[in-house]
Amino acid sequence: MNGDESAFRELVSTYRHYVFQTIYAIVRHTKDAEDLSQDVWTRIYFSLPQYQMKGLKTWITRIAVNRSIDFKRSANRKREDTTAEMEISVQAAAEPLFHQQRAVEHEVIMNETAQLVRKRLHQIPPNYQEVLTAYYIQHQSYQDIADAHGITVKTVESKLYRAKQWLRKNWKEEDFL
Protein backbone atom coordinates (compact mmCIF):
# COMPACT_ATOMS: atom_id res chain seq x y z
CA MET A 1 0.00 0.00 0.00
CA ASN A 2 2.98 2.34 0.34
CA GLY A 3 1.58 5.49 -1.28
CA ASP A 4 -0.63 3.65 -3.80
CA GLU A 5 -3.62 5.99 -4.13
CA SER A 6 -6.05 3.43 -5.52
CA ALA A 7 -5.25 1.10 -2.61
CA PHE A 8 -5.78 4.00 -0.19
CA ARG A 9 -9.16 4.80 -1.81
CA GLU A 10 -10.17 1.17 -1.37
CA LEU A 11 -9.05 1.35 2.28
CA VAL A 12 -11.16 4.50 2.82
CA SER A 13 -14.13 2.93 1.06
CA THR A 14 -13.89 -0.19 3.21
CA TYR A 15 -13.42 1.52 6.59
CA ARG A 16 -15.07 4.96 6.08
CA HIS A 17 -18.26 4.11 7.95
CA TYR A 18 -16.36 2.23 10.67
CA VAL A 19 -14.01 5.19 11.30
CA PHE A 20 -16.94 7.62 11.40
CA GLN A 21 -18.85 5.43 13.89
CA THR A 22 -15.75 5.06 16.08
CA ILE A 23 -15.24 8.80 16.17
CA TYR A 24 -18.93 9.57 16.66
CA ALA A 25 -19.08 7.19 19.64
CA ILE A 26 -16.53 9.45 21.36
CA VAL A 27 -17.44 12.98 20.25
CA ARG A 28 -21.24 12.53 19.92
CA HIS A 29 -21.59 15.30 17.36
CA THR A 30 -22.13 14.56 13.66
CA LYS A 31 -20.34 17.64 12.26
CA ASP A 32 -17.33 17.12 14.53
CA ALA A 33 -17.24 13.40 13.65
CA GLU A 34 -17.26 14.26 9.93
CA ASP A 35 -14.44 16.79 10.34
CA LEU A 36 -12.41 14.41 12.48
CA SER A 37 -12.93 11.60 9.95
CA GLN A 38 -11.26 13.75 7.31
CA ASP A 39 -8.41 14.51 9.69
CA VAL A 40 -8.04 10.85 10.68
CA TRP A 41 -7.88 9.72 7.04
CA THR A 42 -5.23 12.35 6.35
CA ARG A 43 -3.21 11.12 9.33
CA ILE A 44 -3.62 7.52 8.20
CA TYR A 45 -2.42 8.39 4.70
CA PHE A 46 0.73 10.13 5.97
CA SER A 47 1.35 7.39 8.57
CA LEU A 48 1.16 4.50 6.13
CA PRO A 49 4.95 4.35 5.71
CA GLN A 50 5.26 3.63 9.47
CA TYR A 51 2.53 0.95 9.41
CA GLN A 52 4.06 -2.41 10.40
CA MET A 53 1.53 -4.70 8.69
CA LYS A 54 0.03 -5.88 12.00
CA GLY A 55 -3.74 -5.55 12.56
CA LEU A 56 -4.78 -2.86 10.08
CA LYS A 57 -8.24 -2.32 11.62
CA THR A 58 -6.71 -2.04 15.12
CA TRP A 59 -4.16 0.47 13.85
CA ILE A 60 -6.85 2.59 12.12
CA THR A 61 -9.04 2.38 15.23
CA ARG A 62 -6.18 3.53 17.48
CA ILE A 63 -5.56 6.58 15.25
CA ALA A 64 -9.29 7.44 15.19
CA VAL A 65 -9.74 6.99 18.95
CA ASN A 66 -6.60 8.93 19.86
CA ARG A 67 -7.53 11.81 17.56
CA SER A 68 -11.11 11.86 18.94
CA ILE A 69 -9.89 11.90 22.53
CA ASP A 70 -7.45 14.71 21.73
CA PHE A 71 -10.29 16.65 20.11
CA LYS A 72 -12.56 16.20 23.16
CA ARG A 73 -9.80 17.28 25.53
CA SER A 74 -9.10 20.33 23.44
CA ALA A 75 -12.81 21.19 23.24
CA ASN A 76 -13.16 20.80 27.00
CA ARG A 77 -10.14 23.03 27.60
CA LYS A 78 -11.56 25.66 25.25
CA ARG A 79 -14.91 25.44 27.00
CA GLU A 80 -13.22 25.78 30.40
CA ASP A 81 -11.15 28.71 29.17
CA THR A 82 -14.22 30.37 27.69
CA THR A 83 -16.16 29.77 30.88
CA ALA A 84 -13.33 31.16 32.97
CA GLU A 85 -13.06 34.20 30.69
CA MET A 86 -16.82 34.75 30.92
CA GLU A 87 -16.72 34.44 34.71
CA ILE A 88 -13.89 36.95 34.87
CA SER A 89 -15.79 39.29 32.53
CA VAL A 90 -18.98 38.96 34.56
CA GLN A 91 -17.09 39.57 37.80
CA ALA A 92 -15.25 42.53 36.30
CA ALA A 93 -18.52 43.99 35.05
CA ALA A 94 -20.31 43.33 38.32
CA GLU A 95 -17.54 44.62 40.57
CA PRO A 96 -17.97 48.35 39.79
CA LEU A 97 -21.73 47.93 40.19
CA PHE A 98 -21.20 46.19 43.52
CA HIS A 99 -18.87 48.96 44.74
CA GLN A 100 -21.22 51.61 43.40
CA GLN A 101 -24.13 49.95 45.19
CA ARG A 102 -22.09 49.76 48.40
CA ALA A 103 -21.17 53.43 48.11
CA VAL A 104 -24.81 54.40 47.57
CA GLU A 105 -25.90 52.25 50.54
CA HIS A 106 -23.22 53.84 52.71
CA GLU A 107 -24.26 57.33 51.64
CA VAL A 108 -27.94 56.61 52.34
CA ILE A 109 -27.12 55.23 55.80
CA MET A 110 -24.92 58.23 56.59
CA ASN A 111 -27.64 60.64 55.45
CA GLU A 112 -30.30 58.86 57.48
CA THR A 113 -28.06 58.86 60.55
CA ALA A 114 -27.27 62.56 60.08
CA GLN A 115 -31.01 63.35 59.79
CA LEU A 116 -31.74 61.39 62.95
CA VAL A 117 -28.93 63.17 64.80
CA ARG A 118 -30.24 66.55 63.62
CA LYS A 119 -33.74 65.66 64.87
CA ARG A 120 -32.40 64.61 68.24
CA LEU A 121 -29.84 67.38 68.50
CA HIS A 122 -32.20 69.54 70.54
CA GLN A 123 -31.88 67.00 73.39
CA ILE A 124 -28.16 67.68 73.76
CA PRO A 125 -27.13 70.36 76.26
CA PRO A 126 -26.55 73.65 74.37
CA ASN A 127 -22.83 73.93 75.31
CA TYR A 128 -22.21 70.55 73.60
CA GLN A 129 -24.53 71.20 70.63
CA GLU A 130 -22.33 73.90 69.15
CA VAL A 131 -19.12 71.84 69.24
CA LEU A 132 -20.79 68.64 68.00
CA THR A 133 -22.53 70.44 65.15
CA ALA A 134 -19.35 72.24 64.12
CA TYR A 135 -17.17 69.11 64.23
CA TYR A 136 -19.46 66.30 63.01
CA ILE A 137 -21.98 68.05 60.80
CA GLN A 138 -20.05 71.06 59.45
CA HIS A 139 -16.74 69.10 59.45
CA GLN A 140 -14.73 71.94 60.95
CA SER A 141 -11.29 71.37 62.45
CA TYR A 142 -10.57 71.84 66.17
CA GLN A 143 -8.71 75.05 65.33
CA ASP A 144 -11.61 76.45 63.26
CA ILE A 145 -14.07 75.69 66.07
CA ALA A 146 -11.79 77.29 68.65
CA ASP A 147 -11.39 80.42 66.50
CA ALA A 148 -15.14 80.69 65.81
CA HIS A 149 -16.09 80.39 69.50
CA GLY A 150 -13.16 82.30 70.97
CA ILE A 151 -11.89 79.32 72.96
CA THR A 152 -8.70 77.24 72.98
CA VAL A 153 -8.21 74.03 71.01
CA LYS A 154 -7.85 72.21 74.35
CA THR A 155 -11.32 73.45 75.37
CA VAL A 156 -12.75 72.18 72.06
CA GLU A 157 -11.20 68.76 72.73
CA SER A 158 -12.60 68.75 76.25
CA LYS A 159 -16.11 69.76 75.13
CA LEU A 160 -16.13 67.09 72.39
CA TYR A 161 -14.99 64.48 74.91
CA ARG A 162 -17.73 65.44 77.38
CA ALA A 163 -20.32 65.59 74.58
CA LYS A 164 -19.41 62.05 73.48
CA GLN A 165 -19.69 60.87 77.09
CA TRP A 166 -23.12 62.49 77.36
CA LEU A 167 -24.21 60.84 74.09
CA ARG A 168 -23.02 57.40 75.22
CA LYS A 169 -24.90 57.80 78.48
CA ASN A 170 -28.16 59.19 77.04
CA TRP A 171 -28.46 57.72 73.55
CA LYS A 172 -28.60 54.04 72.76
CA GLU A 173 -27.30 52.64 69.48
CA GLU A 174 -30.64 50.87 68.89
CA ASP A 175 -32.26 54.31 68.67
CA PHE A 176 -30.32 54.84 65.44
CA LEU A 177 -30.83 51.47 63.74
mmCIF file with all atom_site columns, C-alpha atoms in Angstrom:
data_model
loop_
_atom_site.group_PDB
_atom_site.id
_atom_site.type_symbol
_atom_site.label_atom_id
_atom_site.label_alt_id
_atom_site.label_comp_id
_atom_site.label_asym_id
_atom_site.label_entity_id
_atom_site.label_seq_id
_atom_site.pdbx_PDB_ins_code
_atom_site.Cartn_x
_atom_site.Cartn_y
_atom_site.Cartn_z
_atom_site.occupancy
_atom_site.B_iso_or_equiv
_atom_site.pdbx_formal_charge
_atom_site.auth_seq_id
_atom_site.auth_comp_id
_atom_site.auth_asym_id
_atom_site.auth_atom_id
_atom_site.pdbx_PDB_model_num
ATOM 1   C CA . MET A 1 1   ? 0.000   0.000  0.000  1.00 0.00 ? 1   MET A CA 1
ATOM 2   C CA . ASN A 1 2   ? 2.978   2.336  0.342  1.00 0.00 ? 2   ASN A CA 1
ATOM 3   C CA . GLY A 1 3   ? 1.577   5.490  -1.282 1.00 0.00 ? 3   GLY A CA 1
ATOM 4   C CA . ASP A 1 4   ? -0.629  3.653  -3.800 1.00 0.00 ? 4   ASP A CA 1
ATOM 5   C CA . GLU A 1 5   ? -3.622  5.991  -4.135 1.00 0.00 ? 5   GLU A CA 1
ATOM 6   C CA . SER A 1 6   ? -6.047  3.427  -5.519 1.00 0.00 ? 6   SER A CA 1
ATOM 7   C CA . ALA A 1 7   ? -5.253  1.100  -2.612 1.00 0.00 ? 7   ALA A CA 1
ATOM 8   C CA . PHE A 1 8   ? -5.779  3.998  -0.189 1.00 0.00 ? 8   PHE A CA 1
ATOM 9   C CA . ARG A 1 9   ? -9.162  4.802  -1.812 1.00 0.00 ? 9   ARG A CA 1
ATOM 10  C CA . GLU A 1 10  ? -10.168 1.172  -1.367 1.00 0.00 ? 10  GLU A CA 1
ATOM 11  C CA . LEU A 1 11  ? -9.055  1.349  2.282  1.00 0.00 ? 11  LEU A CA 1
ATOM 12  C CA . VAL A 1 12  ? -11.156 4.499  2.819  1.00 0.00 ? 12  VAL A CA 1
ATOM 13  C CA . SER A 1 13  ? -14.129 2.934  1.057  1.00 0.00 ? 13  SER A CA 1
ATOM 14  C CA . THR A 1 14  ? -13.888 -0.188 3.211  1.00 0.00 ? 14  THR A CA 1
ATOM 15  C CA . TYR A 1 15  ? -13.423 1.520  6.594  1.00 0.00 ? 15  TYR A CA 1
ATOM 16  C CA . ARG A 1 16  ? -15.067 4.959  6.083  1.00 0.00 ? 16  ARG A CA 1
ATOM 17  C CA . HIS A 1 17  ? -18.260 4.113  7.954  1.00 0.00 ? 17  HIS A CA 1
ATOM 18  C CA . TYR A 1 18  ? -16.361 2.229  10.669 1.00 0.00 ? 18  TYR A CA 1
ATOM 19  C CA . VAL A 1 19  ? -14.014 5.190  11.299 1.00 0.00 ? 19  VAL A CA 1
ATOM 20  C CA . PHE A 1 20  ? -16.943 7.617  11.403 1.00 0.00 ? 20  PHE A CA 1
ATOM 21  C CA . GLN A 1 21  ? -18.851 5.427  13.887 1.00 0.00 ? 21  GLN A CA 1
ATOM 22  C CA . THR A 1 22  ? -15.754 5.056  16.084 1.00 0.00 ? 22  THR A CA 1
ATOM 23  C CA . ILE A 1 23  ? -15.235 8.805  16.172 1.00 0.00 ? 23  ILE A CA 1
ATOM 24  C CA . TYR A 1 24  ? -18.932 9.572  16.656 1.00 0.00 ? 24  TYR A CA 1
ATOM 25  C CA . ALA A 1 25  ? -19.081 7.192  19.637 1.00 0.00 ? 25  ALA A CA 1
ATOM 26  C CA . ILE A 1 26  ? -16.530 9.449  21.360 1.00 0.00 ? 26  ILE A CA 1
ATOM 27  C CA . VAL A 1 27  ? -17.440 12.980 20.250 1.00 0.00 ? 27  VAL A CA 1
ATOM 28  C CA . ARG A 1 28  ? -21.236 12.528 19.925 1.00 0.00 ? 28  ARG A CA 1
ATOM 29  C CA . HIS A 1 29  ? -21.594 15.295 17.362 1.00 0.00 ? 29  HIS A CA 1
ATOM 30  C CA . THR A 1 30  ? -22.129 14.565 13.664 1.00 0.00 ? 30  THR A CA 1
ATOM 31  C CA . LYS A 1 31  ? -20.340 17.636 12.261 1.00 0.00 ? 31  LYS A CA 1
ATOM 32  C CA . ASP A 1 32  ? -17.335 17.123 14.533 1.00 0.00 ? 32  ASP A CA 1
ATOM 33  C CA . ALA A 1 33  ? -17.242 13.402 13.649 1.00 0.00 ? 33  ALA A CA 1
ATOM 34  C CA . GLU A 1 34  ? -17.264 14.265 9.932  1.00 0.00 ? 34  GLU A CA 1
ATOM 35  C CA . ASP A 1 35  ? -14.442 16.795 10.340 1.00 0.00 ? 35  ASP A CA 1
ATOM 36  C CA . LEU A 1 36  ? -12.414 14.409 12.477 1.00 0.00 ? 36  LEU A CA 1
ATOM 37  C CA . SER A 1 37  ? -12.928 11.597 9.952  1.00 0.00 ? 37  SER A CA 1
ATOM 38  C CA . GLN A 1 38  ? -11.255 13.752 7.309  1.00 0.00 ? 38  GLN A CA 1
ATOM 39  C CA . ASP A 1 39  ? -8.414  14.507 9.693  1.00 0.00 ? 39  ASP A CA 1
ATOM 40  C CA . VAL A 1 40  ? -8.036  10.846 10.676 1.00 0.00 ? 40  VAL A CA 1
ATOM 41  C CA . TRP A 1 41  ? -7.878  9.716  7.036  1.00 0.00 ? 41  TRP A CA 1
ATOM 42  C CA . THR A 1 42  ? -5.233  12.351 6.354  1.00 0.00 ? 42  THR A CA 1
ATOM 43  C CA . ARG A 1 43  ? -3.213  11.116 9.327  1.00 0.00 ? 43  ARG A CA 1
ATOM 44  C CA . ILE A 1 44  ? -3.622  7.521  8.201  1.00 0.00 ? 44  ILE A CA 1
ATOM 45  C CA . TYR A 1 45  ? -2.418  8.394  4.696  1.00 0.00 ? 45  TYR A CA 1
ATOM 46  C CA . PHE A 1 46  ? 0.729   10.135 5.972  1.00 0.00 ? 46  PHE A CA 1
ATOM 47  C CA . SER A 1 47  ? 1.354   7.394  8.574  1.00 0.00 ? 47  SER A CA 1
ATOM 48  C CA . LEU A 1 48  ? 1.164   4.501  6.126  1.00 0.00 ? 48  LEU A CA 1
ATOM 49  C CA . PRO A 1 49  ? 4.954   4.348  5.707  1.00 0.00 ? 49  PRO A CA 1
ATOM 50  C CA . GLN A 1 50  ? 5.259   3.633  9.466  1.00 0.00 ? 50  GLN A CA 1
ATOM 51  C CA . TYR A 1 51  ? 2.534   0.949  9.411  1.00 0.00 ? 51  TYR A CA 1
ATOM 52  C CA . GLN A 1 52  ? 4.056   -2.406 10.396 1.00 0.00 ? 52  GLN A CA 1
ATOM 53  C CA . MET A 1 53  ? 1.530   -4.703 8.692  1.00 0.00 ? 53  MET A CA 1
ATOM 54  C CA . LYS A 1 54  ? 0.029   -5.881 11.995 1.00 0.00 ? 54  LYS A CA 1
ATOM 55  C CA . GLY A 1 55  ? -3.740  -5.547 12.559 1.00 0.00 ? 55  GLY A CA 1
ATOM 56  C CA . LEU A 1 56  ? -4.784  -2.859 10.077 1.00 0.00 ? 56  LEU A CA 1
ATOM 57  C CA . LYS A 1 57  ? -8.241  -2.324 11.620 1.00 0.00 ? 57  LYS A CA 1
ATOM 58  C CA . THR A 1 58  ? -6.711  -2.042 15.119 1.00 0.00 ? 58  THR A CA 1
ATOM 59  C CA . TRP A 1 59  ? -4.164  0.466  13.855 1.00 0.00 ? 59  TRP A CA 1
ATOM 60  C CA . ILE A 1 60  ? -6.853  2.587  12.125 1.00 0.00 ? 60  ILE A CA 1
ATOM 61  C CA . THR A 1 61  ? -9.043  2.381  15.229 1.00 0.00 ? 61  THR A CA 1
ATOM 62  C CA . ARG A 1 62  ? -6.184  3.526  17.475 1.00 0.00 ? 62  ARG A CA 1
ATOM 63  C CA . ILE A 1 63  ? -5.561  6.577  15.255 1.00 0.00 ? 63  ILE A CA 1
ATOM 64  C CA . ALA A 1 64  ? -9.288  7.442  15.191 1.00 0.00 ? 64  ALA A CA 1
ATOM 65  C CA . VAL A 1 65  ? -9.735  6.985  18.955 1.00 0.00 ? 65  VAL A CA 1
ATOM 66  C CA . ASN A 1 66  ? -6.597  8.934  19.864 1.00 0.00 ? 66  ASN A CA 1
ATOM 67  C CA . ARG A 1 67  ? -7.533  11.809 17.562 1.00 0.00 ? 67  ARG A CA 1
ATOM 68  C CA . SER A 1 68  ? -11.107 11.859 18.943 1.00 0.00 ? 68  SER A CA 1
ATOM 69  C CA . ILE A 1 69  ? -9.886  11.902 22.530 1.00 0.00 ? 69  ILE A CA 1
ATOM 70  C CA . ASP A 1 70  ? -7.449  14.714 21.731 1.00 0.00 ? 70  ASP A CA 1
ATOM 71  C CA . PHE A 1 71  ? -10.289 16.647 20.113 1.00 0.00 ? 71  PHE A CA 1
ATOM 72  C CA . LYS A 1 72  ? -12.559 16.200 23.161 1.00 0.00 ? 72  LYS A CA 1
ATOM 73  C CA . ARG A 1 73  ? -9.797  17.283 25.532 1.00 0.00 ? 73  ARG A CA 1
ATOM 74  C CA . SER A 1 74  ? -9.104  20.333 23.437 1.00 0.00 ? 74  SER A CA 1
ATOM 75  C CA . ALA A 1 75  ? -12.809 21.190 23.238 1.00 0.00 ? 75  ALA A CA 1
ATOM 76  C CA . ASN A 1 76  ? -13.165 20.800 27.003 1.00 0.00 ? 76  ASN A CA 1
ATOM 77  C CA . ARG A 1 77  ? -10.143 23.030 27.596 1.00 0.00 ? 77  ARG A CA 1
ATOM 78  C CA . LYS A 1 78  ? -11.555 25.658 25.248 1.00 0.00 ? 78  LYS A CA 1
ATOM 79  C CA . ARG A 1 79  ? -14.907 25.436 27.002 1.00 0.00 ? 79  ARG A CA 1
ATOM 80  C CA . GLU A 1 80  ? -13.217 25.776 30.398 1.00 0.00 ? 80  GLU A CA 1
ATOM 81  C CA . ASP A 1 81  ? -11.146 28.705 29.174 1.00 0.00 ? 81  ASP A CA 1
ATOM 82  C CA . THR A 1 82  ? -14.216 30.368 27.692 1.00 0.00 ? 82  THR A CA 1
ATOM 83  C CA . THR A 1 83  ? -16.163 29.765 30.885 1.00 0.00 ? 83  THR A CA 1
ATOM 84  C CA . ALA A 1 84  ? -13.326 31.160 32.974 1.00 0.00 ? 84  ALA A CA 1
ATOM 85  C CA . GLU A 1 85  ? -13.061 34.199 30.687 1.00 0.00 ? 85  GLU A CA 1
ATOM 86  C CA . MET A 1 86  ? -16.820 34.753 30.921 1.00 0.00 ? 86  MET A CA 1
ATOM 87  C CA . GLU A 1 87  ? -16.717 34.436 34.713 1.00 0.00 ? 87  GLU A CA 1
ATOM 88  C CA . ILE A 1 88  ? -13.892 36.949 34.866 1.00 0.00 ? 88  ILE A CA 1
ATOM 89  C CA . SER A 1 89  ? -15.792 39.285 32.527 1.00 0.00 ? 89  SER A CA 1
ATOM 90  C CA . VAL A 1 90  ? -18.978 38.959 34.564 1.00 0.00 ? 90  VAL A CA 1
ATOM 91  C CA . GLN A 1 91  ? -17.086 39.570 37.797 1.00 0.00 ? 91  GLN A CA 1
ATOM 92  C CA . ALA A 1 92  ? -15.251 42.526 36.305 1.00 0.00 ? 92  ALA A CA 1
ATOM 93  C CA . ALA A 1 93  ? -18.522 43.988 35.047 1.00 0.00 ? 93  ALA A CA 1
ATOM 94  C CA . ALA A 1 94  ? -20.313 43.326 38.324 1.00 0.00 ? 94  ALA A CA 1
ATOM 95  C CA . GLU A 1 95  ? -17.536 44.625 40.568 1.00 0.00 ? 95  GLU A CA 1
ATOM 96  C CA . PRO A 1 96  ? -17.972 48.345 39.787 1.00 0.00 ? 96  PRO A CA 1
ATOM 97  C CA . LEU A 1 97  ? -21.729 47.932 40.187 1.00 0.00 ? 97  LEU A CA 1
ATOM 98  C CA . PHE A 1 98  ? -21.198 46.189 43.516 1.00 0.00 ? 98  PHE A CA 1
ATOM 99  C CA . HIS A 1 99  ? -18.875 48.956 44.739 1.00 0.00 ? 99  HIS A CA 1
ATOM 100 C CA . GLN A 1 100 ? -21.217 51.613 43.401 1.00 0.00 ? 100 GLN A CA 1
ATOM 101 C CA . GLN A 1 101 ? -24.132 49.951 45.193 1.00 0.00 ? 101 GLN A CA 1
ATOM 102 C CA . ARG A 1 102 ? -22.086 49.756 48.404 1.00 0.00 ? 102 ARG A CA 1
ATOM 103 C CA . ALA A 1 103 ? -21.169 53.433 48.106 1.00 0.00 ? 103 ALA A CA 1
ATOM 104 C CA . VAL A 1 104 ? -24.809 54.396 47.567 1.00 0.00 ? 104 VAL A CA 1
ATOM 105 C CA . GLU A 1 105 ? -25.900 52.246 50.544 1.00 0.00 ? 105 GLU A CA 1
ATOM 106 C CA . HIS A 1 106 ? -23.217 53.843 52.713 1.00 0.00 ? 106 HIS A CA 1
ATOM 107 C CA . GLU A 1 107 ? -24.256 57.331 51.641 1.00 0.00 ? 107 GLU A CA 1
ATOM 108 C CA . VAL A 1 108 ? -27.939 56.610 52.342 1.00 0.00 ? 108 VAL A CA 1
ATOM 109 C CA . ILE A 1 109 ? -27.120 55.231 55.797 1.00 0.00 ? 109 ILE A CA 1
ATOM 110 C CA . MET A 1 110 ? -24.921 58.228 56.593 1.00 0.00 ? 110 MET A CA 1
ATOM 111 C CA . ASN A 1 111 ? -27.639 60.639 55.450 1.00 0.00 ? 111 ASN A CA 1
ATOM 112 C CA . GLU A 1 112 ? -30.305 58.855 57.483 1.00 0.00 ? 112 GLU A CA 1
ATOM 113 C CA . THR A 1 113 ? -28.064 58.861 60.553 1.00 0.00 ? 113 THR A CA 1
ATOM 114 C CA . ALA A 1 114 ? -27.273 62.556 60.078 1.00 0.00 ? 114 ALA A CA 1
ATOM 115 C CA . GLN A 1 115 ? -31.009 63.351 59.794 1.00 0.00 ? 115 GLN A CA 1
ATOM 116 C CA . LEU A 1 116 ? -31.742 61.391 62.950 1.00 0.00 ? 116 LEU A CA 1
ATOM 117 C CA . VAL A 1 117 ? -28.931 63.175 64.800 1.00 0.00 ? 117 VAL A CA 1
ATOM 118 C CA . ARG A 1 118 ? -30.240 66.553 63.620 1.00 0.00 ? 118 ARG A CA 1
ATOM 119 C CA . LYS A 1 119 ? -33.743 65.661 64.872 1.00 0.00 ? 119 LYS A CA 1
ATOM 120 C CA . ARG A 1 120 ? -32.396 64.610 68.238 1.00 0.00 ? 120 ARG A CA 1
ATOM 121 C CA . LEU A 1 121 ? -29.837 67.380 68.498 1.00 0.00 ? 121 LEU A CA 1
ATOM 122 C CA . HIS A 1 122 ? -32.203 69.536 70.536 1.00 0.00 ? 122 HIS A CA 1
ATOM 123 C CA . GLN A 1 123 ? -31.885 66.997 73.394 1.00 0.00 ? 123 GLN A CA 1
ATOM 124 C CA . ILE A 1 124 ? -28.160 67.677 73.765 1.00 0.00 ? 124 ILE A CA 1
ATOM 125 C CA . PRO A 1 125 ? -27.131 70.358 76.258 1.00 0.00 ? 125 PRO A CA 1
ATOM 126 C CA . PRO A 1 126 ? -26.548 73.650 74.367 1.00 0.00 ? 126 PRO A CA 1
ATOM 127 C CA . ASN A 1 127 ? -22.833 73.935 75.306 1.00 0.00 ? 127 ASN A CA 1
ATOM 128 C CA . TYR A 1 128 ? -22.206 70.546 73.597 1.00 0.00 ? 128 TYR A CA 1
ATOM 129 C CA . GLN A 1 129 ? -24.526 71.199 70.627 1.00 0.00 ? 129 GLN A CA 1
ATOM 130 C CA . GLU A 1 130 ? -22.326 73.904 69.148 1.00 0.00 ? 130 GLU A CA 1
ATOM 131 C CA . VAL A 1 131 ? -19.124 71.835 69.238 1.00 0.00 ? 131 VAL A CA 1
ATOM 132 C CA . LEU A 1 132 ? -20.791 68.636 68.000 1.00 0.00 ? 132 LEU A CA 1
ATOM 133 C CA . THR A 1 133 ? -22.529 70.443 65.150 1.00 0.00 ? 133 THR A CA 1
ATOM 134 C CA . ALA A 1 134 ? -19.347 72.243 64.118 1.00 0.00 ? 134 ALA A CA 1
ATOM 135 C CA . TYR A 1 135 ? -17.172 69.112 64.229 1.00 0.00 ? 135 TYR A CA 1
ATOM 136 C CA . TYR A 1 136 ? -19.458 66.299 63.007 1.00 0.00 ? 136 TYR A CA 1
ATOM 137 C CA . ILE A 1 137 ? -21.980 68.051 60.795 1.00 0.00 ? 137 ILE A CA 1
ATOM 138 C CA . GLN A 1 138 ? -20.046 71.056 59.449 1.00 0.00 ? 138 GLN A CA 1
ATOM 139 C CA . HIS A 1 139 ? -16.744 69.103 59.445 1.00 0.00 ? 139 HIS A CA 1
ATOM 140 C CA . GLN A 1 140 ? -14.725 71.941 60.953 1.00 0.00 ? 140 GLN A CA 1
ATOM 141 C CA . SER A 1 141 ? -11.287 71.368 62.454 1.00 0.00 ? 141 SER A CA 1
ATOM 142 C CA . TYR A 1 142 ? -10.572 71.840 66.167 1.00 0.00 ? 142 TYR A CA 1
ATOM 143 C CA . GLN A 1 143 ? -8.708  75.053 65.328 1.00 0.00 ? 143 GLN A CA 1
ATOM 144 C CA . ASP A 1 144 ? -11.611 76.450 63.258 1.00 0.00 ? 144 ASP A CA 1
ATOM 145 C CA . ILE A 1 145 ? -14.074 75.689 66.073 1.00 0.00 ? 145 ILE A CA 1
ATOM 146 C CA . ALA A 1 146 ? -11.785 77.293 68.650 1.00 0.00 ? 146 ALA A CA 1
ATOM 147 C CA . ASP A 1 147 ? -11.387 80.421 66.499 1.00 0.00 ? 147 ASP A CA 1
ATOM 148 C CA . ALA A 1 148 ? -15.136 80.691 65.808 1.00 0.00 ? 148 ALA A CA 1
ATOM 149 C CA . HIS A 1 149 ? -16.093 80.386 69.499 1.00 0.00 ? 149 HIS A CA 1
ATOM 150 C CA . GLY A 1 150 ? -13.158 82.299 70.974 1.00 0.00 ? 150 GLY A CA 1
ATOM 151 C CA . ILE A 1 151 ? -11.893 79.320 72.961 1.00 0.00 ? 151 ILE A CA 1
ATOM 152 C CA . THR A 1 152 ? -8.702  77.245 72.980 1.00 0.00 ? 152 THR A CA 1
ATOM 153 C CA . VAL A 1 153 ? -8.210  74.025 71.010 1.00 0.00 ? 153 VAL A CA 1
ATOM 154 C CA . LYS A 1 154 ? -7.852  72.206 74.350 1.00 0.00 ? 154 LYS A CA 1
ATOM 155 C CA . THR A 1 155 ? -11.325 73.448 75.373 1.00 0.00 ? 155 THR A CA 1
ATOM 156 C CA . VAL A 1 156 ? -12.749 72.181 72.061 1.00 0.00 ? 156 VAL A CA 1
ATOM 157 C CA . GLU A 1 157 ? -11.204 68.756 72.726 1.00 0.00 ? 157 GLU A CA 1
ATOM 158 C CA . SER A 1 158 ? -12.597 68.754 76.246 1.00 0.00 ? 158 SER A CA 1
ATOM 159 C CA . LYS A 1 159 ? -16.108 69.758 75.128 1.00 0.00 ? 159 LYS A CA 1
ATOM 160 C CA . LEU A 1 160 ? -16.126 67.089 72.394 1.00 0.00 ? 160 LEU A CA 1
ATOM 161 C CA . TYR A 1 161 ? -14.995 64.479 74.910 1.00 0.00 ? 161 TYR A CA 1
ATOM 162 C CA . ARG A 1 162 ? -17.733 65.439 77.381 1.00 0.00 ? 162 ARG A CA 1
ATOM 163 C CA . ALA A 1 163 ? -20.317 65.589 74.578 1.00 0.00 ? 163 ALA A CA 1
ATOM 164 C CA . LYS A 1 164 ? -19.410 62.046 73.482 1.00 0.00 ? 164 LYS A CA 1
ATOM 165 C CA . GLN A 1 165 ? -19.685 60.868 77.094 1.00 0.00 ? 165 GLN A CA 1
ATOM 166 C CA . TRP A 1 166 ? -23.116 62.485 77.362 1.00 0.00 ? 166 TRP A CA 1
ATOM 167 C CA . LEU A 1 167 ? -24.211 60.844 74.089 1.00 0.00 ? 167 LEU A CA 1
ATOM 168 C CA . ARG A 1 168 ? -23.024 57.398 75.221 1.00 0.00 ? 168 ARG A CA 1
ATOM 169 C CA . LYS A 1 169 ? -24.902 57.798 78.480 1.00 0.00 ? 169 LYS A CA 1
ATOM 170 C CA . ASN A 1 170 ? -28.156 59.190 77.035 1.00 0.00 ? 170 ASN A CA 1
ATOM 171 C CA . TRP A 1 171 ? -28.465 57.723 73.550 1.00 0.00 ? 171 TRP A CA 1
ATOM 172 C CA . LYS A 1 172 ? -28.596 54.040 72.761 1.00 0.00 ? 172 LYS A CA 1
ATOM 173 C CA . GLU A 1 173 ? -27.301 52.638 69.480 1.00 0.00 ? 173 GLU A CA 1
ATOM 174 C CA . GLU A 1 174 ? -30.635 50.866 68.893 1.00 0.00 ? 174 GLU A CA 1
ATOM 175 C CA . ASP A 1 175 ? -32.265 54.311 68.667 1.00 0.00 ? 175 ASP A CA 1
ATOM 176 C CA . PHE A 1 176 ? -30.322 54.840 65.439 1.00 0.00 ? 176 PHE A CA 1
ATOM 177 C CA . LEU A 1 177 ? -30.826 51.470 63.736 1.00 0.00 ? 177 LEU A CA 1
#
